[in-house]
Short mmCIF file of C-alpha atoms in Angstrom, two decimals:
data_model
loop_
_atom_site.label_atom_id
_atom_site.label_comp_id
_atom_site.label_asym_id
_atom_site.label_seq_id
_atom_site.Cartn_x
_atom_site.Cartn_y
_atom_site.Cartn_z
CA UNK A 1 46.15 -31.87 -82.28
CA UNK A 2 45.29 -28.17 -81.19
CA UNK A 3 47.03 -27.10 -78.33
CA UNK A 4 45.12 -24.34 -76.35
CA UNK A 5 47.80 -22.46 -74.76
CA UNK A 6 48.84 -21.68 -78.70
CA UNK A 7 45.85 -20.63 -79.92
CA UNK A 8 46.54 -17.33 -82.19
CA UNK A 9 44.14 -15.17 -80.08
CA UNK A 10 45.20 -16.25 -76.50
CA UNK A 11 49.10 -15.80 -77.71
CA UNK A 12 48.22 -12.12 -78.47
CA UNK A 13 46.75 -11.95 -74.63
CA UNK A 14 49.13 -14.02 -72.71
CA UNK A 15 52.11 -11.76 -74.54
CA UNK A 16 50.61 -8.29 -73.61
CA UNK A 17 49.89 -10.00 -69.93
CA UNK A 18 53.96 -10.84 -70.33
CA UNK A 19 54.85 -7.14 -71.44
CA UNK A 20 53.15 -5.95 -68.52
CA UNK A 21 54.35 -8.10 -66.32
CA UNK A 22 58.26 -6.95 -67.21
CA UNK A 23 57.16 -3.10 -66.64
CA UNK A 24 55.80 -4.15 -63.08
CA UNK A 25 51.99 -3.24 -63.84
CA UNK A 26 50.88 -6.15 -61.86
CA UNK A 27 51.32 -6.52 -58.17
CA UNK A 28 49.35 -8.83 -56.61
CA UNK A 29 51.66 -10.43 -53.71
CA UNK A 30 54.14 -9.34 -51.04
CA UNK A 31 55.38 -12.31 -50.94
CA UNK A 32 58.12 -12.47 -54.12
CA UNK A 33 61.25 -14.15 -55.64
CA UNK A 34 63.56 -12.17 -57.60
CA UNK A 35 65.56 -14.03 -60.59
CA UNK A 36 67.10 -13.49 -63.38
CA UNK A 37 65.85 -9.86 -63.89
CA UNK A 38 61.85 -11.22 -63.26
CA UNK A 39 59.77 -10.86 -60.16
CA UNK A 40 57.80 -13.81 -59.30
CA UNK A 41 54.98 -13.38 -56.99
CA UNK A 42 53.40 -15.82 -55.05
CA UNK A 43 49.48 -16.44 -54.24
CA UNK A 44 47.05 -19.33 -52.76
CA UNK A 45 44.50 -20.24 -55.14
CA UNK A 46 41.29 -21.71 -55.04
CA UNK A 47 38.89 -23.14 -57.86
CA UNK A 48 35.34 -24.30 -58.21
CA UNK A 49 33.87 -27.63 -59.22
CA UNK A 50 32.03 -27.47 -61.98
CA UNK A 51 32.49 -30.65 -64.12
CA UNK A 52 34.13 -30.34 -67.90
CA UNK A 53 33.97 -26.32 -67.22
CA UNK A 54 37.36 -26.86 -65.02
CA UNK A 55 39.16 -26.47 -68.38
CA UNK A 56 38.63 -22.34 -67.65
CA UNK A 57 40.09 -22.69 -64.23
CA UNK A 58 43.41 -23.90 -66.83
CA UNK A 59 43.29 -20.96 -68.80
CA UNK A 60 43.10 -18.56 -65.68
CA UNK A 61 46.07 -20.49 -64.15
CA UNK A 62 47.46 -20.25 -67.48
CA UNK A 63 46.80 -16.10 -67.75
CA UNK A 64 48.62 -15.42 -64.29
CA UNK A 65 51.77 -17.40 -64.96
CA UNK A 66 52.23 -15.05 -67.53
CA UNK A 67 52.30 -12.42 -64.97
CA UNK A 68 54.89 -14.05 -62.94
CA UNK A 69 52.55 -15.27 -60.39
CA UNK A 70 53.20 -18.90 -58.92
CA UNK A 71 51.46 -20.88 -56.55
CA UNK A 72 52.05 -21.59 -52.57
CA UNK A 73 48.66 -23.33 -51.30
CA UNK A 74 45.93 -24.51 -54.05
CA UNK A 75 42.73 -26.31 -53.45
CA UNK A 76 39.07 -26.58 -54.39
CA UNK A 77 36.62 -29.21 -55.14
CA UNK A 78 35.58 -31.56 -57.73
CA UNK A 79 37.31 -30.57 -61.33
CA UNK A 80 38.89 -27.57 -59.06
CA UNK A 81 40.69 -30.78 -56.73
CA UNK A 82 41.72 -31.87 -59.99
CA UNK A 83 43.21 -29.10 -61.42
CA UNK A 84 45.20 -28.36 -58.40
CA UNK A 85 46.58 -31.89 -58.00
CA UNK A 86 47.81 -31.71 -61.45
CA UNK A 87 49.13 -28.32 -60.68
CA UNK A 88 50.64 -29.74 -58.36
CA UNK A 89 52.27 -32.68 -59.48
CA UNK A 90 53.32 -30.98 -63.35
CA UNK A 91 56.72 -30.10 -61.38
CA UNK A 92 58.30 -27.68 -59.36
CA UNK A 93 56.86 -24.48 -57.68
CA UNK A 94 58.54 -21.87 -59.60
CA UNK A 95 57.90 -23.76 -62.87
CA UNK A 96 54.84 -22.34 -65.03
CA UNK A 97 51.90 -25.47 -65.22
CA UNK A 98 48.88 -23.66 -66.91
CA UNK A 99 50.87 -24.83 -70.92
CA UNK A 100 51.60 -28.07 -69.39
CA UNK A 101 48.56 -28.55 -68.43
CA UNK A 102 47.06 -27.09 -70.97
CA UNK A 103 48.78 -29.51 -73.03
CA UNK A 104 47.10 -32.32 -71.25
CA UNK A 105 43.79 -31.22 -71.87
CA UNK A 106 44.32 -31.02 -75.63
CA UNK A 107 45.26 -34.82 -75.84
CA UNK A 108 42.72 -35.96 -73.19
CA UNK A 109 39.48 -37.73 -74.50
CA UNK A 110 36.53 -36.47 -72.31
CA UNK A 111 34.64 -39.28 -73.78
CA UNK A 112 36.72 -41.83 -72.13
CA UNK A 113 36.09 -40.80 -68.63
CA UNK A 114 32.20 -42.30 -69.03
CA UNK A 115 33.39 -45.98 -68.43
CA UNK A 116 29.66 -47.23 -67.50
CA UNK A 117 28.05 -49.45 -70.03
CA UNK A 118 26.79 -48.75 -73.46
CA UNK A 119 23.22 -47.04 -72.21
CA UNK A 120 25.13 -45.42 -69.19
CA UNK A 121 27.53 -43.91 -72.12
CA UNK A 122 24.50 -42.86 -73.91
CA UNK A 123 22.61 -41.46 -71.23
CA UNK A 124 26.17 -39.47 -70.10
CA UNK A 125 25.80 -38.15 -73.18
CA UNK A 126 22.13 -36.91 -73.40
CA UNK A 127 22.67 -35.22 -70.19
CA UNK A 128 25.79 -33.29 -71.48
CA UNK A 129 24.02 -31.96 -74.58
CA UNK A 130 21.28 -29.18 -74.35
CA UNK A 131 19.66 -30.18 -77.26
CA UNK A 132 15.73 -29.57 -76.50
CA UNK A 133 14.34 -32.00 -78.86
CA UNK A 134 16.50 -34.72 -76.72
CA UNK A 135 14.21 -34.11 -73.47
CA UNK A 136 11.73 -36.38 -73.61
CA UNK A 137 14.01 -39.22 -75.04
CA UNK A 138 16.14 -38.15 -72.27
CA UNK A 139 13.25 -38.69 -69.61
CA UNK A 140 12.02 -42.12 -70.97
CA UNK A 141 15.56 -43.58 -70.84
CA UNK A 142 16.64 -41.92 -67.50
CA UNK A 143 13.67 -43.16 -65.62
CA UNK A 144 13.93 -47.11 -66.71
CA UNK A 145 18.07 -47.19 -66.65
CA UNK A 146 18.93 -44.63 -63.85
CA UNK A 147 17.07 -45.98 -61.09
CA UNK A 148 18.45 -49.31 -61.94
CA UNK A 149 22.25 -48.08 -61.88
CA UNK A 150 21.73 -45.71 -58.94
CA UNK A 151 19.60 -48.58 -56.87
CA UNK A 152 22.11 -50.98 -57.29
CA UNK A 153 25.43 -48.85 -58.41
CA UNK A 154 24.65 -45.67 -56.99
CA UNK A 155 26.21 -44.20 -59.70
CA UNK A 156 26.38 -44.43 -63.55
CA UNK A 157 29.94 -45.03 -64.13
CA UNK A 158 32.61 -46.34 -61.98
CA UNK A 159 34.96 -43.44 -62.29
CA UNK A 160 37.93 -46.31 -62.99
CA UNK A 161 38.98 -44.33 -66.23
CA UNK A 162 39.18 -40.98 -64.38
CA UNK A 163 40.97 -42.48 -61.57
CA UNK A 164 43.71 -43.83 -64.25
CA UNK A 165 43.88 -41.20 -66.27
CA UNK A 166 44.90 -38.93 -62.97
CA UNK A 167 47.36 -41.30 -61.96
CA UNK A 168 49.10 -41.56 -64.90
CA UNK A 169 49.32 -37.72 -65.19
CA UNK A 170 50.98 -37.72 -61.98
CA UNK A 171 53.45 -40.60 -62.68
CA UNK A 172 54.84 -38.79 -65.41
CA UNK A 173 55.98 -36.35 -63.05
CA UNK A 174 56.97 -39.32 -60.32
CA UNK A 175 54.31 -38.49 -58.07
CA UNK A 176 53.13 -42.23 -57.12
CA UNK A 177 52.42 -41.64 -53.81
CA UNK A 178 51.84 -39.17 -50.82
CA UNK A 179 54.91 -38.94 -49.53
CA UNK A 180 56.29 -38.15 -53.56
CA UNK A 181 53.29 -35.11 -53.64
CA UNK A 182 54.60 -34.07 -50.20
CA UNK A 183 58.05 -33.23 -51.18
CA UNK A 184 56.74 -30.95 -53.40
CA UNK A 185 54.60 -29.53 -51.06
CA UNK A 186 57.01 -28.74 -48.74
CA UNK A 187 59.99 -27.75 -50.71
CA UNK A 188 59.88 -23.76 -51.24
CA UNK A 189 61.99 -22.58 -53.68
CA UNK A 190 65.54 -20.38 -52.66
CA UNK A 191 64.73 -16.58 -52.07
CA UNK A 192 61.56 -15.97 -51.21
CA UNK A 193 61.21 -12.39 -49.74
CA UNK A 194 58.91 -9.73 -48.43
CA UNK A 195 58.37 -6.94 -50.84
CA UNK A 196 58.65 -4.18 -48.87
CA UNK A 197 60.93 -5.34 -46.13
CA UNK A 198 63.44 -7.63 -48.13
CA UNK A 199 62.97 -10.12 -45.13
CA UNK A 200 63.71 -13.77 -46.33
CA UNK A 201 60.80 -15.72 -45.66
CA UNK A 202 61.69 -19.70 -44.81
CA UNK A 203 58.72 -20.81 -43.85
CA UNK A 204 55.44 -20.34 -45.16
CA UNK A 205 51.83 -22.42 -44.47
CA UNK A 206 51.81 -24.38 -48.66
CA UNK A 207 49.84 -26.69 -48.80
CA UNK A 208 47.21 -28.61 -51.39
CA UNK A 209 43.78 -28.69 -49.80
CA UNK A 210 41.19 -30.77 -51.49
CA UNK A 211 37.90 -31.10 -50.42
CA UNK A 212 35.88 -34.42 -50.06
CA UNK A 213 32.89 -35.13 -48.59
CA UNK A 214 32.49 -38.32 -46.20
CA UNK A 215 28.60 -39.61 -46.51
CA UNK A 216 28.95 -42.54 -44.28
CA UNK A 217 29.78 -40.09 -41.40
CA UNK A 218 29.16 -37.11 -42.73
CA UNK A 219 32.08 -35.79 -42.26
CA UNK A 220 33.67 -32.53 -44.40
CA UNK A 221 36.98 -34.05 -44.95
CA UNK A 222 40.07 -32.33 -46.53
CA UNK A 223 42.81 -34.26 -48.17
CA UNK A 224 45.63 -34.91 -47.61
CA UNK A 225 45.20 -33.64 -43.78
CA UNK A 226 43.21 -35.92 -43.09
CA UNK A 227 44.38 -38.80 -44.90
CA UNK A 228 45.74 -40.29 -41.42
CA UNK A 229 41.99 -41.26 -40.54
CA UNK A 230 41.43 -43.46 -43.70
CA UNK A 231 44.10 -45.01 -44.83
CA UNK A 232 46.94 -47.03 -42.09
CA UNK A 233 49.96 -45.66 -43.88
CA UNK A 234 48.74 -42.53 -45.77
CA UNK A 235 52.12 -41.86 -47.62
CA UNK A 236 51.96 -44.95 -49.52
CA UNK A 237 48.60 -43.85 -50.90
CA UNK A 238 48.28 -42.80 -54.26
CA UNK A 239 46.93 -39.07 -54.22
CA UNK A 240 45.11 -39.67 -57.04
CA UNK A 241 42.51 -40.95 -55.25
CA UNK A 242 41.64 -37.82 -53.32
CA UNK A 243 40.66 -35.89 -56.67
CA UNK A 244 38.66 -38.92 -58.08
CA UNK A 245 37.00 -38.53 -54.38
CA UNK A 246 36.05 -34.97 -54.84
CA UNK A 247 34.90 -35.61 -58.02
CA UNK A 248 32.31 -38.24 -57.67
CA UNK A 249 29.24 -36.33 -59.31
CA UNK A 250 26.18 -37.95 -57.92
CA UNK A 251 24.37 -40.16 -60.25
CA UNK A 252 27.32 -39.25 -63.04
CA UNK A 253 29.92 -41.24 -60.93
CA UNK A 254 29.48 -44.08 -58.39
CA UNK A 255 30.76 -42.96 -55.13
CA UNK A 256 34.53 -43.53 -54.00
CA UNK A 257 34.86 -46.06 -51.52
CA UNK A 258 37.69 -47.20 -48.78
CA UNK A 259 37.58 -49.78 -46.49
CA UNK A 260 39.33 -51.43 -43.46
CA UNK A 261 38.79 -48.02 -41.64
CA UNK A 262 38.44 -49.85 -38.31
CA UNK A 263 41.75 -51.20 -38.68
CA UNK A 264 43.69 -48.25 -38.48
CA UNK A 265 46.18 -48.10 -35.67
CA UNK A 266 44.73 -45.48 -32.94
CA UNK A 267 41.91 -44.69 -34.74
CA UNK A 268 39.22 -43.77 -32.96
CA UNK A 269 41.85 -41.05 -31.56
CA UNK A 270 42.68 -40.40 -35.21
CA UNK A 271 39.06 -39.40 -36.17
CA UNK A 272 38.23 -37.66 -33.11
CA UNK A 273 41.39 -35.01 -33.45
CA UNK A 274 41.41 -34.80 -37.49
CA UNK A 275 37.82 -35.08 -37.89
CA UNK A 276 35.93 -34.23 -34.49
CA UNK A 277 34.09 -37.89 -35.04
CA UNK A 278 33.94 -40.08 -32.15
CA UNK A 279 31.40 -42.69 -32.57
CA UNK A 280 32.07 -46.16 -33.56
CA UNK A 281 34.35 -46.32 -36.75
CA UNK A 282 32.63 -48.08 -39.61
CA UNK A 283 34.58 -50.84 -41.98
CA UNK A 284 33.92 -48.61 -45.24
CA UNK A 285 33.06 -45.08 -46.07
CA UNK A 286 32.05 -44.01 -49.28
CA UNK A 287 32.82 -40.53 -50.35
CA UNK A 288 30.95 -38.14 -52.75
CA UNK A 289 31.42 -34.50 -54.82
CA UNK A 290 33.51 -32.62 -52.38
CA UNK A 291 30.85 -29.86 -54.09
CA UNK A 292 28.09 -30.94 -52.40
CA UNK A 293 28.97 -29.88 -48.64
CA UNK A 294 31.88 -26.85 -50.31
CA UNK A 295 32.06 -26.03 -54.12
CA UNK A 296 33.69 -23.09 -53.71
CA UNK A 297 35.83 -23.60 -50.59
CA UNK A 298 37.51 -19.94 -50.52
CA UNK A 299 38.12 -20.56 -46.49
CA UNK A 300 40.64 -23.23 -46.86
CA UNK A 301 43.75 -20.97 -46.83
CA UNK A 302 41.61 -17.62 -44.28
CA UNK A 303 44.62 -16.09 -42.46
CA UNK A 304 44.00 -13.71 -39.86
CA UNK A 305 44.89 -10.01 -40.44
CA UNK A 306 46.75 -8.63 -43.41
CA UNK A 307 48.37 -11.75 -45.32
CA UNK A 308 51.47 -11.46 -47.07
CA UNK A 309 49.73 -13.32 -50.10
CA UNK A 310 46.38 -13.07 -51.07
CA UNK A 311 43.81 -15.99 -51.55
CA UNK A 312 42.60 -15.81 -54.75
CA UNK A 313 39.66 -17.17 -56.20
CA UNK A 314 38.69 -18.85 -59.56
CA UNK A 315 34.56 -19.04 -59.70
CA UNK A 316 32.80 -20.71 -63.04
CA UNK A 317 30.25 -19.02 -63.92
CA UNK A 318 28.28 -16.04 -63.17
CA UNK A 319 29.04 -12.89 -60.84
CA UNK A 320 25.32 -12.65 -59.59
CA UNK A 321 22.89 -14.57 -58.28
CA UNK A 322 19.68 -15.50 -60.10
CA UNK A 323 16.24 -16.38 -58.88
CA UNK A 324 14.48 -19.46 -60.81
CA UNK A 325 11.49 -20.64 -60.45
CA UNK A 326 10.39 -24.08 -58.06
CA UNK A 327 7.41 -24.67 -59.08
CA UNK A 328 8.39 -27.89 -60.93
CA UNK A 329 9.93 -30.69 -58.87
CA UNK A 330 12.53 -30.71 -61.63
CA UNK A 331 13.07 -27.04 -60.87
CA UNK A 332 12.76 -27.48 -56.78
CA UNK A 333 15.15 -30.54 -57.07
CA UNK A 334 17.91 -28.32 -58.66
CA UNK A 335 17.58 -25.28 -56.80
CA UNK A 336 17.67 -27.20 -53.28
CA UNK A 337 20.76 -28.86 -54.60
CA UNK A 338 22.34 -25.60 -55.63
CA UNK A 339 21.37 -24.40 -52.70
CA UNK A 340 23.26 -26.81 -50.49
CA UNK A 341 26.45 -26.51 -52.51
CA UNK A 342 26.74 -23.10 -52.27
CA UNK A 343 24.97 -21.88 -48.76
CA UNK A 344 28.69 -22.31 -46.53
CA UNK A 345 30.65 -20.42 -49.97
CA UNK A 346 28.10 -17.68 -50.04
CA UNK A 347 28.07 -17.14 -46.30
CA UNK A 348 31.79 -17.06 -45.74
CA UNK A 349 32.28 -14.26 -48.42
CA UNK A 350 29.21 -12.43 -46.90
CA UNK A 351 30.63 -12.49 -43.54
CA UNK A 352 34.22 -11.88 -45.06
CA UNK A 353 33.37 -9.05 -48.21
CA UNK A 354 36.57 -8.20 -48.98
CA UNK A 355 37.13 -11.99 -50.58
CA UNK A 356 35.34 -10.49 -53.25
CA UNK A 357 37.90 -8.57 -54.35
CA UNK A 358 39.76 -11.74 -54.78
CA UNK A 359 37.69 -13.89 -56.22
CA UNK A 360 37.36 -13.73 -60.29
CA UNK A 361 34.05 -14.84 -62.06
CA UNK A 362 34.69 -17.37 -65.37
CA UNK A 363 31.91 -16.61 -67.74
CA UNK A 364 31.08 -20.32 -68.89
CA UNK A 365 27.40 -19.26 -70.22
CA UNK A 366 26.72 -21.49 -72.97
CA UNK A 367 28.36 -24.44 -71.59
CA UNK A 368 27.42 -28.03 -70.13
CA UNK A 369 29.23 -28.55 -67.37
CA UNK A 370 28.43 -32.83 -67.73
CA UNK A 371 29.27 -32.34 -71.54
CA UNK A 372 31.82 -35.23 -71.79
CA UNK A 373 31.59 -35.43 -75.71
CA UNK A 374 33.00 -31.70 -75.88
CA UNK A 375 34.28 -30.55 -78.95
CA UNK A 376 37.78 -29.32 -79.17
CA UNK A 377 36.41 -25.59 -80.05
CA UNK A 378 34.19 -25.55 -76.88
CA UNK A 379 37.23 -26.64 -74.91
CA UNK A 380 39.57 -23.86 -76.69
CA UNK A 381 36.60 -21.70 -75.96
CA UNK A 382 35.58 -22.33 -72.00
CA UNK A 383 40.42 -22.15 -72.43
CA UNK A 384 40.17 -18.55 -73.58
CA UNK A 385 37.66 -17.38 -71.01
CA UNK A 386 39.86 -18.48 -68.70
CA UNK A 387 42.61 -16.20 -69.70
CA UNK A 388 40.19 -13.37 -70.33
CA UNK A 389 39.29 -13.51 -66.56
CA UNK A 390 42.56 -13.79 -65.76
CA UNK A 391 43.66 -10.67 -67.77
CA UNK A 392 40.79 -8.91 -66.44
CA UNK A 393 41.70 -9.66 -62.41
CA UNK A 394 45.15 -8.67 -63.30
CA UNK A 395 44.19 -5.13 -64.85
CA UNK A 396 41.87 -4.49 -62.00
CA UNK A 397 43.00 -5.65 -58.38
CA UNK A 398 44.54 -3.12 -56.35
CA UNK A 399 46.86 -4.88 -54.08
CA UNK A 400 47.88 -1.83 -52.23
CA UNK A 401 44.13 -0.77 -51.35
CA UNK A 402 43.21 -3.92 -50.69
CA UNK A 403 45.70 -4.49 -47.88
CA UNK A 404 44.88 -1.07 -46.60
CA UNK A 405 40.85 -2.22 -46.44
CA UNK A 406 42.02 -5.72 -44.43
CA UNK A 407 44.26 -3.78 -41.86
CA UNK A 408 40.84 -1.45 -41.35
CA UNK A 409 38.65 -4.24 -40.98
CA UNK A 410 41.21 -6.58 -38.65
CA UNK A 411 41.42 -3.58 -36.69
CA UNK A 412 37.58 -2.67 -36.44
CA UNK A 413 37.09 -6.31 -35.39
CA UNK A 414 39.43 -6.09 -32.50
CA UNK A 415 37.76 -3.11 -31.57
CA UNK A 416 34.42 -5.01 -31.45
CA UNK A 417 35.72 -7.99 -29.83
CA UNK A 418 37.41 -6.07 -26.79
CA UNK A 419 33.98 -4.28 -26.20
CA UNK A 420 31.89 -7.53 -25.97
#
């Protein structure tokens, strides 16, 4: 069985990252440990959804260990929930995950995650392979069986096998509930210190932040925060569940659904403070693709001023927008989508420009981002690009300048906001 993290070519990268590292080429972070000789430094991270293309968002993980950098906050939606949670839950803080979890992904079956029945398999599969001569087959089939499943199912596959497979990764780590994650969470390793100032730092705002969206009350909902308005005792809940929430594809995966909401001790008070909601609580809510209000929720860690630690940003797929035509309802359908997805990401970093600095672009061109039958060279592939980007963020962010261009812009914005 390959694994990806040893991969000839990405050991060559990953060891000159590691050289480096040890000569102190890279700083990315005020915010360090010092150990045995090595600098750690520590970041927030956030990732995109983007189905089967989340295997990048591994190899950039993967790529920055190698530079010493760990993890305080991590979140994102979709494959990007998932990747965190695992992240997460593959041990403790200080301890490198992207070869762990790299490791995972070279055992894991894509295949098995389509659980639906034998034409919902089949269809999975036609839409994951860009095959031209498959489009009209592709058309006949999806029109008689997909408005079947979605009338009835609203979704093609249950997303049981996902939900499983997530939970088990966790176990093996003894993460079988909230209040398991949450240890982890909140336990910050011995010594962290400011760079320049040597100050210990005790307390710091880690957290996991995954993003969910809520279509019975359409509600943007990030877990585990606000777990409290769903569940009546949230740290008995298995976290798993929020990443198989933010990863319920529409049409690909029937929506997640929990009930007895109106049972919940105080909760109309609950969902009114957590989630600004105060009409009647319904029994059920169903949640969808966290992507589909937030797919690249940057804003979940925004701290005011000059942070210690940076946000940084994992992005699959191109740098720059592209116009496409709509002059096909196939081609209207996909662009409105896109457009909804994206619209909050694209406005935050427009309002906030700097992020961009942060923020590294995966190049995934060439790759199905539904392609569930992926063959282990595609996966080593989208793997390696994820390192690449890595490597490249690390050679080119300027840490020092980039503090220097927040201090100028916090203090041009005070400036503004004492004249109005």
């Amino acid at each position: 069985m390959l694994n990806l993290a040893k991969d000839p070519e990405i050991l060559k990268l990953t060891g000159e990252i590691n050289e480096n590292a040890s000569k102190g080429k890279y700083v990315v972070s005020d915010v360090v440990l010092r150990e045995n000789g090595r600098v750690y430094q520590f970041v927030d991270l956030v990732m995109e959804g983007g189905g089967t293309l989340g295997i990048a968002l591994v190899g950039y993980i993967h790529a920055l260990e190698q530079a010493g950098i760990r993890f305080l906050g991590m979140g994102g939606s979709s494959v990007g929930a998932i990747v965190a949670l695992l992240a997460y839950g593959c041990g403790e803080r200080l301890e490198a995950k992207g070869e762990r979890l790299a490791s995972i992904i070279s055992e894991m079956n894509l295949g098995e995650m389509v659980d639906g029945t034998f034409i919902a398999r089949r269809l999975s599969k036609l839409l994951g392979n860009n095959d031209a001569k498959l489009k009209t087959f592709r058309a006949v089939i999806g029109v008689l069986f997909t408005f079947r499943q979605i009338y009835f199912k609203l979704g093609l596959n249950p997303g049981d096998k996902l939900l499983e497979w997530i939970s088990e990764r966790l176990s093996e780590n003894g993460i079988r509930t909230l209040a398991d994650l949450n240890k982890l969470i909140s336990s910050l390793p011995e010594g962290l210190a400011d760079r320049e100032t040597g100050e210990a730092i005790s307390k710091y705002d880690a957290a996991l932040k995954i993003v969910v969206a809520d279509v019975t009350t359409n509600t943007k909902v990030v877990f585990p925060e606000m777990a409290a308005m769903y569940w009546k005792d949230p740290d008995a809940v298995n976290p798993a569940g929020f990443a198989r929430a933010s990863a319920s594809i529409p049409v690909f995966f029937r929506p997640y659904v929990v009930e007895g909401i109106s049972e919940i001790i105080g909760g109309s008070a609950t969902w009114d403070r957590l989630g600004s909601f105060t009409g009647k609580l319904p029994d059920k809510v169903s949640f969808a693709d966290g992507g589909l209000l937030s797919n690249f929720p940057i804003d979940l860690f925004k701290r005011q001023g000059v942070p210690r630690a940076p946000t940084l940003g994992a992005r699959l797929g191109s740098k720059h927008r592209t116009a496409k035509e709509t002059k096909k309802l196939k081609q209207y359908a996909g662009q409105l989508f896109g457009a909804l997805r994206h619209y909050a990401d694209y406005d935050f970093i427009f309002k906030n420009p700097l992020y961009k600095q942060l923020v590294t672009h995966i190049n995934t061109d060439g790759y199905n981002w539904l392609d569930f039958n992926m063959k282990q060279k595609d996966m080593l592939g989208l793997f390696r690009e994820g390192v690449v980007a890595g490597y490249d963020f690390l050679e080119n962010f300027d840490w020092e300048e980039h503090k220097e261009l927040r201090a100028a812009e916090f203090a041009s914005r005070r400036v503004k906001t004492k004249i109005v």
